[in-house]
Coordinates of N, CA and C in Angstrom, one line a residue:
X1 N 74.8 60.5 19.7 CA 75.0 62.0 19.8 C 73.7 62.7 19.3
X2 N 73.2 61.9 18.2 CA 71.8 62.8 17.7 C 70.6 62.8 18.7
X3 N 70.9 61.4 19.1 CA 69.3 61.5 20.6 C 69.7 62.3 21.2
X4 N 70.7 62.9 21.9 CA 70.9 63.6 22.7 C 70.7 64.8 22.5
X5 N 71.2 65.3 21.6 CA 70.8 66.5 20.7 C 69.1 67.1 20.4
X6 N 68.2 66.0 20.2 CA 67.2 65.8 19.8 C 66.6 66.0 21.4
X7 N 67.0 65.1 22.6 CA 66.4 65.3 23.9 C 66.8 66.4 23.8
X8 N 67.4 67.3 24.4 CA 68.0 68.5 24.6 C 67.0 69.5 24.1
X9 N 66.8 69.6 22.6 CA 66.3 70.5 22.0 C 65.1 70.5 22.7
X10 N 64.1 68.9 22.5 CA 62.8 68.7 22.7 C 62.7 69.6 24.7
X11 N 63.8 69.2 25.5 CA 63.4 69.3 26.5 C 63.4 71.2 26.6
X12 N 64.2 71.7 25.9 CA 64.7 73.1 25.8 C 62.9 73.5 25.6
X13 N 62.3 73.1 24.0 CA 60.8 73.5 24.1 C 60.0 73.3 25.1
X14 N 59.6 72.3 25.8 CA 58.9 72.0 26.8 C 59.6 73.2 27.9
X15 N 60.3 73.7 28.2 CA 60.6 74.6 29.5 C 60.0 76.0 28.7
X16 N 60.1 75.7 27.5 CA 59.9 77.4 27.3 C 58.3 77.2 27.4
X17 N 57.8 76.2 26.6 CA 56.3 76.4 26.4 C 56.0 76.4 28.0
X18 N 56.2 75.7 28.5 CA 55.7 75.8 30.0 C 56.0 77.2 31.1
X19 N 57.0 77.8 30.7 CA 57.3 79.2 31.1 C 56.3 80.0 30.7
X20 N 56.0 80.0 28.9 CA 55.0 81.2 28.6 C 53.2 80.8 29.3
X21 N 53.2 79.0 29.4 CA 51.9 78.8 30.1 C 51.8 79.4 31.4
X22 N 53.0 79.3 32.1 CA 52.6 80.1 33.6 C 52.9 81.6 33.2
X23 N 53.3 82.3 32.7 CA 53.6 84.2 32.0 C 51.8 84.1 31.4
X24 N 51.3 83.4 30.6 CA 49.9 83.7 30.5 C 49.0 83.4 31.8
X25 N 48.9 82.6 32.2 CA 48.5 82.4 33.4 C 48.7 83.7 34.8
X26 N 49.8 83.8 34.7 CA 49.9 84.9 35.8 C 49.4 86.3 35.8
X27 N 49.7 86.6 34.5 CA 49.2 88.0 33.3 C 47.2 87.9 33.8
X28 N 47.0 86.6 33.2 CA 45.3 86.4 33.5 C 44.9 86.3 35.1
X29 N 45.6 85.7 35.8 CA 45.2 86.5 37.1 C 45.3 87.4 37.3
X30 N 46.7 88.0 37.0 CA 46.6 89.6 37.2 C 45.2 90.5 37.0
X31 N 45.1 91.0 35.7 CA 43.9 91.0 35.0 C 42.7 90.6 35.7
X32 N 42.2 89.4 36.4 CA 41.1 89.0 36.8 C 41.3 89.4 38.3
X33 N 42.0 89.5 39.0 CA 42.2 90.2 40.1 C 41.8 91.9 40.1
X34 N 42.4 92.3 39.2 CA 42.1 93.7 38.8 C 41.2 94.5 38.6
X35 N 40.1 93.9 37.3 CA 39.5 94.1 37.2 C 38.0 93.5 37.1
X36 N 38.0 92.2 37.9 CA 37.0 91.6 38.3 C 35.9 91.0 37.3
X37 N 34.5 91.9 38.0 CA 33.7 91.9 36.8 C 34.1 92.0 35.3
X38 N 34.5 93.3 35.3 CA 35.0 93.7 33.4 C 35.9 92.8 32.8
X39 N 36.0 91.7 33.7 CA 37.4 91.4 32.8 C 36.1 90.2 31.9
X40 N 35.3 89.3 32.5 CA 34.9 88.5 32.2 C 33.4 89.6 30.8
X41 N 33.3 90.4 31.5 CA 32.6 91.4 30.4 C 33.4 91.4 29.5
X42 N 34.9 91.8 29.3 CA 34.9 92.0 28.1 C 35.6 91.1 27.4
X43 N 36.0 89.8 28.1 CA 36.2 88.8 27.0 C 34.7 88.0 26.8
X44 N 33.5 88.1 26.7 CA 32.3 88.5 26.3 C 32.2 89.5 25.0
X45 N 32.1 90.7 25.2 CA 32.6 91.9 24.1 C 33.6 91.4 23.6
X46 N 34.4 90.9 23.6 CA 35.9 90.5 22.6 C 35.5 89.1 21.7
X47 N 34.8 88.5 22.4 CA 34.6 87.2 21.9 C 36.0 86.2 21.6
X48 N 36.7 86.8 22.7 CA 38.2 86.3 22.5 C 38.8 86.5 24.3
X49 N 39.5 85.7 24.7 CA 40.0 86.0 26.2 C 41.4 86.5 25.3
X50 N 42.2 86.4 24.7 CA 43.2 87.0 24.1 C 42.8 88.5 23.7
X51 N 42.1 88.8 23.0 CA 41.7 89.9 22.7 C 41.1 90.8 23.7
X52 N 40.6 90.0 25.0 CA 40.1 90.6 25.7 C 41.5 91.3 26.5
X53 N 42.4 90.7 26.8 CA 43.7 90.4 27.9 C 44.4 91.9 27.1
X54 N 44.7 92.1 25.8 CA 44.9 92.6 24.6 C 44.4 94.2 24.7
X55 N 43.0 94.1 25.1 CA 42.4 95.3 25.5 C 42.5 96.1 27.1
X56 N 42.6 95.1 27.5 CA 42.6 95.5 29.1 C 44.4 95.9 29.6
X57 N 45.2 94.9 28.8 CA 46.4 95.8 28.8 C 46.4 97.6 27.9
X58 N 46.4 97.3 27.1 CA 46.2 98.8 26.5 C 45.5 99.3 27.7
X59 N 44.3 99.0 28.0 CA 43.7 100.7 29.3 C 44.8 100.6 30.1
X60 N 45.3 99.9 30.1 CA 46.6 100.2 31.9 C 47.4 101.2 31.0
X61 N 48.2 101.0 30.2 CA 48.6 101.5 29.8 C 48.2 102.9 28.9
X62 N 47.3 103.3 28.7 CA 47.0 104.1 28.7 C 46.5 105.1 30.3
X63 N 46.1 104.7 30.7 CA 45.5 105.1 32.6 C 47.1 105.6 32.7
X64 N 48.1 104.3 32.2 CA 49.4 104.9 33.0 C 49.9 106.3 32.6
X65 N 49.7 106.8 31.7 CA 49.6 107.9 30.6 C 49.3 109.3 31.6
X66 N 47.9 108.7 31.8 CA 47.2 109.8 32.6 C 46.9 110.7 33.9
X67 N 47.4 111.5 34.0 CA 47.8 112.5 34.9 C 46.8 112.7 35.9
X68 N 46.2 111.6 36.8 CA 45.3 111.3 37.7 C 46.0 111.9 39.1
X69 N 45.0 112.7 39.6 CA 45.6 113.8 40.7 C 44.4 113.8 41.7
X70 N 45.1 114.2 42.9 CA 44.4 114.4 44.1 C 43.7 115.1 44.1
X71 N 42.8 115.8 45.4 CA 42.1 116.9 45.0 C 42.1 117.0 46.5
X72 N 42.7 118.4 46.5 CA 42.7 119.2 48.4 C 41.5 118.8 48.8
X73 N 41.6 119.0 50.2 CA 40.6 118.6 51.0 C 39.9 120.3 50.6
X74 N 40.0 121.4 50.4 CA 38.8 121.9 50.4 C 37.6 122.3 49.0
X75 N 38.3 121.2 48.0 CA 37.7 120.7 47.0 C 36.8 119.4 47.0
X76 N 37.3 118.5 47.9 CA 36.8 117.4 48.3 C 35.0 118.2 49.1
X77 N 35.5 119.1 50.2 CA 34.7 119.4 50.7 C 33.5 119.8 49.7
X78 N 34.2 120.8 48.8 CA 32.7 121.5 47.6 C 31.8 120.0 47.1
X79 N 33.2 119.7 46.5 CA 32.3 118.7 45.8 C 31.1 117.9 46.6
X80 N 31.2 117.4 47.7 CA 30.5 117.2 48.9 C 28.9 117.6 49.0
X81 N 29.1 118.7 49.3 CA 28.2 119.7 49.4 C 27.5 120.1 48.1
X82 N 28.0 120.0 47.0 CA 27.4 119.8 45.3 C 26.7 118.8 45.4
X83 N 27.1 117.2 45.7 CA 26.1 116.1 46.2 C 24.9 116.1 47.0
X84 N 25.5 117.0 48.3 CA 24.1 116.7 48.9 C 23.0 117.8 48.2
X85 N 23.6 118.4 47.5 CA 22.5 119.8 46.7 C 21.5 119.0 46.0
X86 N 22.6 118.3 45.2 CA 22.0 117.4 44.0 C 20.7 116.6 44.6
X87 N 21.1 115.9 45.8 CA 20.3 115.2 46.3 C 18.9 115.8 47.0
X88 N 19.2 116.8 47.4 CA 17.9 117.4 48.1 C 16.8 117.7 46.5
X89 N 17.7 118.0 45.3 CA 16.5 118.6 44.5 C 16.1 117.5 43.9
X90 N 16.3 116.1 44.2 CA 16.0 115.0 43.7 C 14.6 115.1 44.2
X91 N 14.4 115.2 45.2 CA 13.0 115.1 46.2 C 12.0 116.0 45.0
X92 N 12.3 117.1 44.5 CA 11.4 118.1 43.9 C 11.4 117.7 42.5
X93 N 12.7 117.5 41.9 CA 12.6 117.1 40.2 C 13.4 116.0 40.1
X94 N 13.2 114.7 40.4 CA 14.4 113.7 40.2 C 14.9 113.4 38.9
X95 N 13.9 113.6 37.6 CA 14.8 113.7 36.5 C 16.1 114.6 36.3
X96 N 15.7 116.2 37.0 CA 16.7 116.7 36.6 C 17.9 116.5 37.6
X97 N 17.5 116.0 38.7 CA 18.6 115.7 40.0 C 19.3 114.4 39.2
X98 N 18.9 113.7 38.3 CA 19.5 112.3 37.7 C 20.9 113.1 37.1
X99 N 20.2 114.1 36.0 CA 21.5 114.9 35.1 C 22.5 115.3 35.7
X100 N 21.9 116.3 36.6 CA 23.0 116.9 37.7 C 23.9 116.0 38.0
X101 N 23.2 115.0 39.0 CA 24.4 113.9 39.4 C 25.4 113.7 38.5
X102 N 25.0 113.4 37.0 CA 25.8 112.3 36.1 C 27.1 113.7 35.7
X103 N 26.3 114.7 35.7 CA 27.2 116.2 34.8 C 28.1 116.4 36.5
X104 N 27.9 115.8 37.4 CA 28.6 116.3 38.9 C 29.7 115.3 38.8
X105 N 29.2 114.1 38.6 CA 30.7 112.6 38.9 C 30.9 113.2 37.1
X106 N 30.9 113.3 36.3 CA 31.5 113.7 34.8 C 32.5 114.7 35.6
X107 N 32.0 116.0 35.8 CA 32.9 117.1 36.5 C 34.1 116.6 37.6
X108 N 33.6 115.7 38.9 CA 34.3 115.3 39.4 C 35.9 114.1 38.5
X109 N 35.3 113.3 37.7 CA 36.4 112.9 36.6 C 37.2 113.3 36.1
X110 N 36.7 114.3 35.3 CA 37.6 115.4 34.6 C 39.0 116.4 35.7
X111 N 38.3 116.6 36.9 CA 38.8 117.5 37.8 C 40.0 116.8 38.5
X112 N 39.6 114.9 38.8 CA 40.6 114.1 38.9 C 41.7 114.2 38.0
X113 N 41.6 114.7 36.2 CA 42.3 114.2 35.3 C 42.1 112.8 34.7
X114 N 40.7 112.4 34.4 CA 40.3 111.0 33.5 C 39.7 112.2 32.6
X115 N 40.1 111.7 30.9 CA 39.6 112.2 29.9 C 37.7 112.2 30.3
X116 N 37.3 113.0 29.7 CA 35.7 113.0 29.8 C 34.8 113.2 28.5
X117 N 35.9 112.8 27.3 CA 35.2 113.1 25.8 C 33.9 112.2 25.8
X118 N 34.0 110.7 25.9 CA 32.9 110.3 25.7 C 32.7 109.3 26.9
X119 N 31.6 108.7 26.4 CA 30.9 108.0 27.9 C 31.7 106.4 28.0
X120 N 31.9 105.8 26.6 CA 32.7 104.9 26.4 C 34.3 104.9 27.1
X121 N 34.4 106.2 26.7 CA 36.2 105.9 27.0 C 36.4 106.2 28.1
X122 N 35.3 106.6 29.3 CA 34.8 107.0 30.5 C 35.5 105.9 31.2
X123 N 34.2 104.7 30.6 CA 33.8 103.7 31.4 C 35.4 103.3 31.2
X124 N 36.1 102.7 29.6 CA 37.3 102.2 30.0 C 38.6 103.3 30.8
X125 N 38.7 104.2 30.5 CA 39.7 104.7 31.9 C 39.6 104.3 33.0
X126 N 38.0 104.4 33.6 CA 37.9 104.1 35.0 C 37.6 102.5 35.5
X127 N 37.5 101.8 34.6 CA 37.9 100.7 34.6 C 39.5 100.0 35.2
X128 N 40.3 100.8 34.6 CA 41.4 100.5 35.2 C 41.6 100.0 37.1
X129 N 41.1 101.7 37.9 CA 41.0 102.0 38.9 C 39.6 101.4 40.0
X130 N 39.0 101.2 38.8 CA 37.4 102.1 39.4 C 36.7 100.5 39.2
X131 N 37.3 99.1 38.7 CA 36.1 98.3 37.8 C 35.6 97.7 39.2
X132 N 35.3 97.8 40.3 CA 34.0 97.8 41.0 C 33.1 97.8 40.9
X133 N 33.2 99.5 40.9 CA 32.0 100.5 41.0 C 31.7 100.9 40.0
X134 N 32.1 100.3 38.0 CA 31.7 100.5 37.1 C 30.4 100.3 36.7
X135 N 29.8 99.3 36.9 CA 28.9 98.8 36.7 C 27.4 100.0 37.5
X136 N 27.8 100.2 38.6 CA 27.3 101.4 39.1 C 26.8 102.1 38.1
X137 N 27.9 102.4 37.9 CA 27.9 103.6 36.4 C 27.3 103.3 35.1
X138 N 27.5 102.0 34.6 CA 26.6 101.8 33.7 C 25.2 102.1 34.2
X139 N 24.7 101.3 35.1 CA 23.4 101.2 35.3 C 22.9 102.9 35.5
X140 N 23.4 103.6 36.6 CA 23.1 104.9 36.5 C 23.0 105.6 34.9
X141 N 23.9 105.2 34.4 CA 24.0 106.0 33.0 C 22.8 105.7 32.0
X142 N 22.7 104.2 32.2 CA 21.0 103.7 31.6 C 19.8 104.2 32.0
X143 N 20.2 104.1 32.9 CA 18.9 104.9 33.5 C 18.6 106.7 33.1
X144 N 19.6 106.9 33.2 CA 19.8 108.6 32.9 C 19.4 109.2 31.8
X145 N 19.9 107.6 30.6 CA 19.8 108.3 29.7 C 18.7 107.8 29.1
X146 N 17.3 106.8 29.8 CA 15.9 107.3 29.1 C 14.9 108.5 30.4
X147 N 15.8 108.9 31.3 CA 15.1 109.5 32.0 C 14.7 111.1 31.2
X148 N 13.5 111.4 32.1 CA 12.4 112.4 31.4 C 11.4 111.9 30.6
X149 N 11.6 110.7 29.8 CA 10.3 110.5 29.6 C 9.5 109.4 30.7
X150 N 8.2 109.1 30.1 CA 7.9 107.9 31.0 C 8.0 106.6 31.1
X151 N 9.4 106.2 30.8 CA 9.9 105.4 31.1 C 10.7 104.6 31.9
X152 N 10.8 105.8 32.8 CA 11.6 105.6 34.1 C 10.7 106.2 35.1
X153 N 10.8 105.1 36.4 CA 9.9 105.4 37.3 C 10.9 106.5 38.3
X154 N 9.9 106.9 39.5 CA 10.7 107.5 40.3 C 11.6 107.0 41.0
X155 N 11.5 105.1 41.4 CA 12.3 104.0 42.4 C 13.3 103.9 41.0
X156 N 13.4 103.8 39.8 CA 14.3 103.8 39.2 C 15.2 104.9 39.1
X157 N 14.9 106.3 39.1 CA 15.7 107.4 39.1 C 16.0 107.5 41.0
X158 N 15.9 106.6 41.7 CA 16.4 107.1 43.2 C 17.4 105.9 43.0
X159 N 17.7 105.1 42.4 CA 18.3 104.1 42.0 C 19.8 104.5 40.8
X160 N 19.1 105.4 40.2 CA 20.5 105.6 39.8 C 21.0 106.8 40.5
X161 N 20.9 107.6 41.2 CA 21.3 108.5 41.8 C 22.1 107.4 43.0
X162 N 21.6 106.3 43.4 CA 22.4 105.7 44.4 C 23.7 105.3 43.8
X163 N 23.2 104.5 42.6 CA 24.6 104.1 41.4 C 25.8 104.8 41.3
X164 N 24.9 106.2 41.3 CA 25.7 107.2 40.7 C 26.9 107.7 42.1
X165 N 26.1 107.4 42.9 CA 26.8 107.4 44.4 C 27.9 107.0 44.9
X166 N 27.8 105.6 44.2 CA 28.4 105.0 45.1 C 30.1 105.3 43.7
X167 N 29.7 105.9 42.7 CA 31.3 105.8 41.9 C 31.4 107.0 42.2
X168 N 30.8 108.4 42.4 CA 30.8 109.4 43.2 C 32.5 109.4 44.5
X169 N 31.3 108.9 45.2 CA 31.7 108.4 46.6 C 33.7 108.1 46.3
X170 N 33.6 106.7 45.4 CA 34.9 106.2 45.7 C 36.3 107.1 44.9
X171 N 35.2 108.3 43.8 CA 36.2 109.4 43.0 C 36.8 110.4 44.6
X172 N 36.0 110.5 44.6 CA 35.9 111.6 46.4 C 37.0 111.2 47.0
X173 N 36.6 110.1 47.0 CA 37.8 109.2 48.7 C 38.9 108.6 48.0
X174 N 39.1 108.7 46.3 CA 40.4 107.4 46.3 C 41.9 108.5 46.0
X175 N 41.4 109.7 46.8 CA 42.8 110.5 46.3 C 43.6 110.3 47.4
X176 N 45.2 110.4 47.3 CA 45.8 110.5 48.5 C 46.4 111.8 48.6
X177 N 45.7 112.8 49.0 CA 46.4 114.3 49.4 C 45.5 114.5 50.8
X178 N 46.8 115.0 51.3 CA 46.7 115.5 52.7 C 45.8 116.6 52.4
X179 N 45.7 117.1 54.3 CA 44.1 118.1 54.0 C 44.9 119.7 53.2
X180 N 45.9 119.5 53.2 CA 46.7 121.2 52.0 C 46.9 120.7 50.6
X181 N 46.2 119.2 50.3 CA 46.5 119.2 48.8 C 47.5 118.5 48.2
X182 N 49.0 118.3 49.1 CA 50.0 117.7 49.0 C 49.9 116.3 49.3
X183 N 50.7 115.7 48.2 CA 50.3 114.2 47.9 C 51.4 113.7 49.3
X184 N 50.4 112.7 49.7 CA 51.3 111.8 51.4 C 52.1 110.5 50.7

């Protein structure tokens, strides 16, 4: 009666531990599907894949929080036409066309509904959505922020203006409203 009791229990643990191995397991693909690069960044930064998994849930859940909105097509359009401004005065001042850009995708964020307090909590909001084209953003934002002195060449400030582009670019295009504004 007691071995049986004793298999029973023992086999009861083995299903559960083997349940939560594949629930962690699926959770970390999830996650690594998701957010690709960042994920292995920031269990790097965490110095923990638990703590990492730990952090990257919290941003979802916070992202889920946040009131991320479309933008009419004839806002899509401005912003547009703000870019190529940006870009033409790159040719004449590229340091200050660097700012512009960064203060344009900042504006563009905020106008989606991603908080815009700091550059940190930037990168993790749009991490959620965005962890492609983050790294874009890092690098543009390194770059940005020794530009003006002589530390940054001109092939490096045409380089983050491309950076800056391409997360630009995917804020622009990842809304789903029709051309009146109304979500499809």
């Amino acid at each position: 009666m007691w071995t049986t009791i004793v298999i029973i229990v023992a086999a009861v643990i083995v299903v559960a531990l083997v349940a939560l191995a594949l629930r962690t397991m699926s959770r970390r693909r999830h996650l690594r599907e998701r957010y690709g690069p960042e994920y292995e960044r920031t269990v790097k930064a965490k110095h923990s894949r638990g703590a990492a998994e730990r952090d990257l849930k919290a941003r979802e859940e916070r992202h889920e929080a946040l009131e991320i909105r479309p933008l009419p097509a004839r806002v899509r359009d401005q912003y547009a036409r703000d870019w190529n401004t940006v870009q033409e005065r790159f040719v004449d001042d590229p340091d200050q066309a660097v700012g512009e850009a960064d203060r344009l995708v900042t504006t563009l964020m905020s106008e989606r509904g991603y908080p815009t307090e700091s550059y940190e909590q930037q990168t993790r909001d749009l991490s959620v959505e965005h962890s492609r084209t983050l790294e874009h953003y890092r690098a543009a934002h390194e770059i940005n922020q020794r530009a003006g002195g002589r530390e940054t060449s001109t092939e490096e400030l045409r380089t983050a203006m491309v950076h800056y582009r391409a997360l630009f670019d995917e804020l622009l295009r990842g809304d789903t409203s029709s051309p009146d504004g109304e979500h499809r």
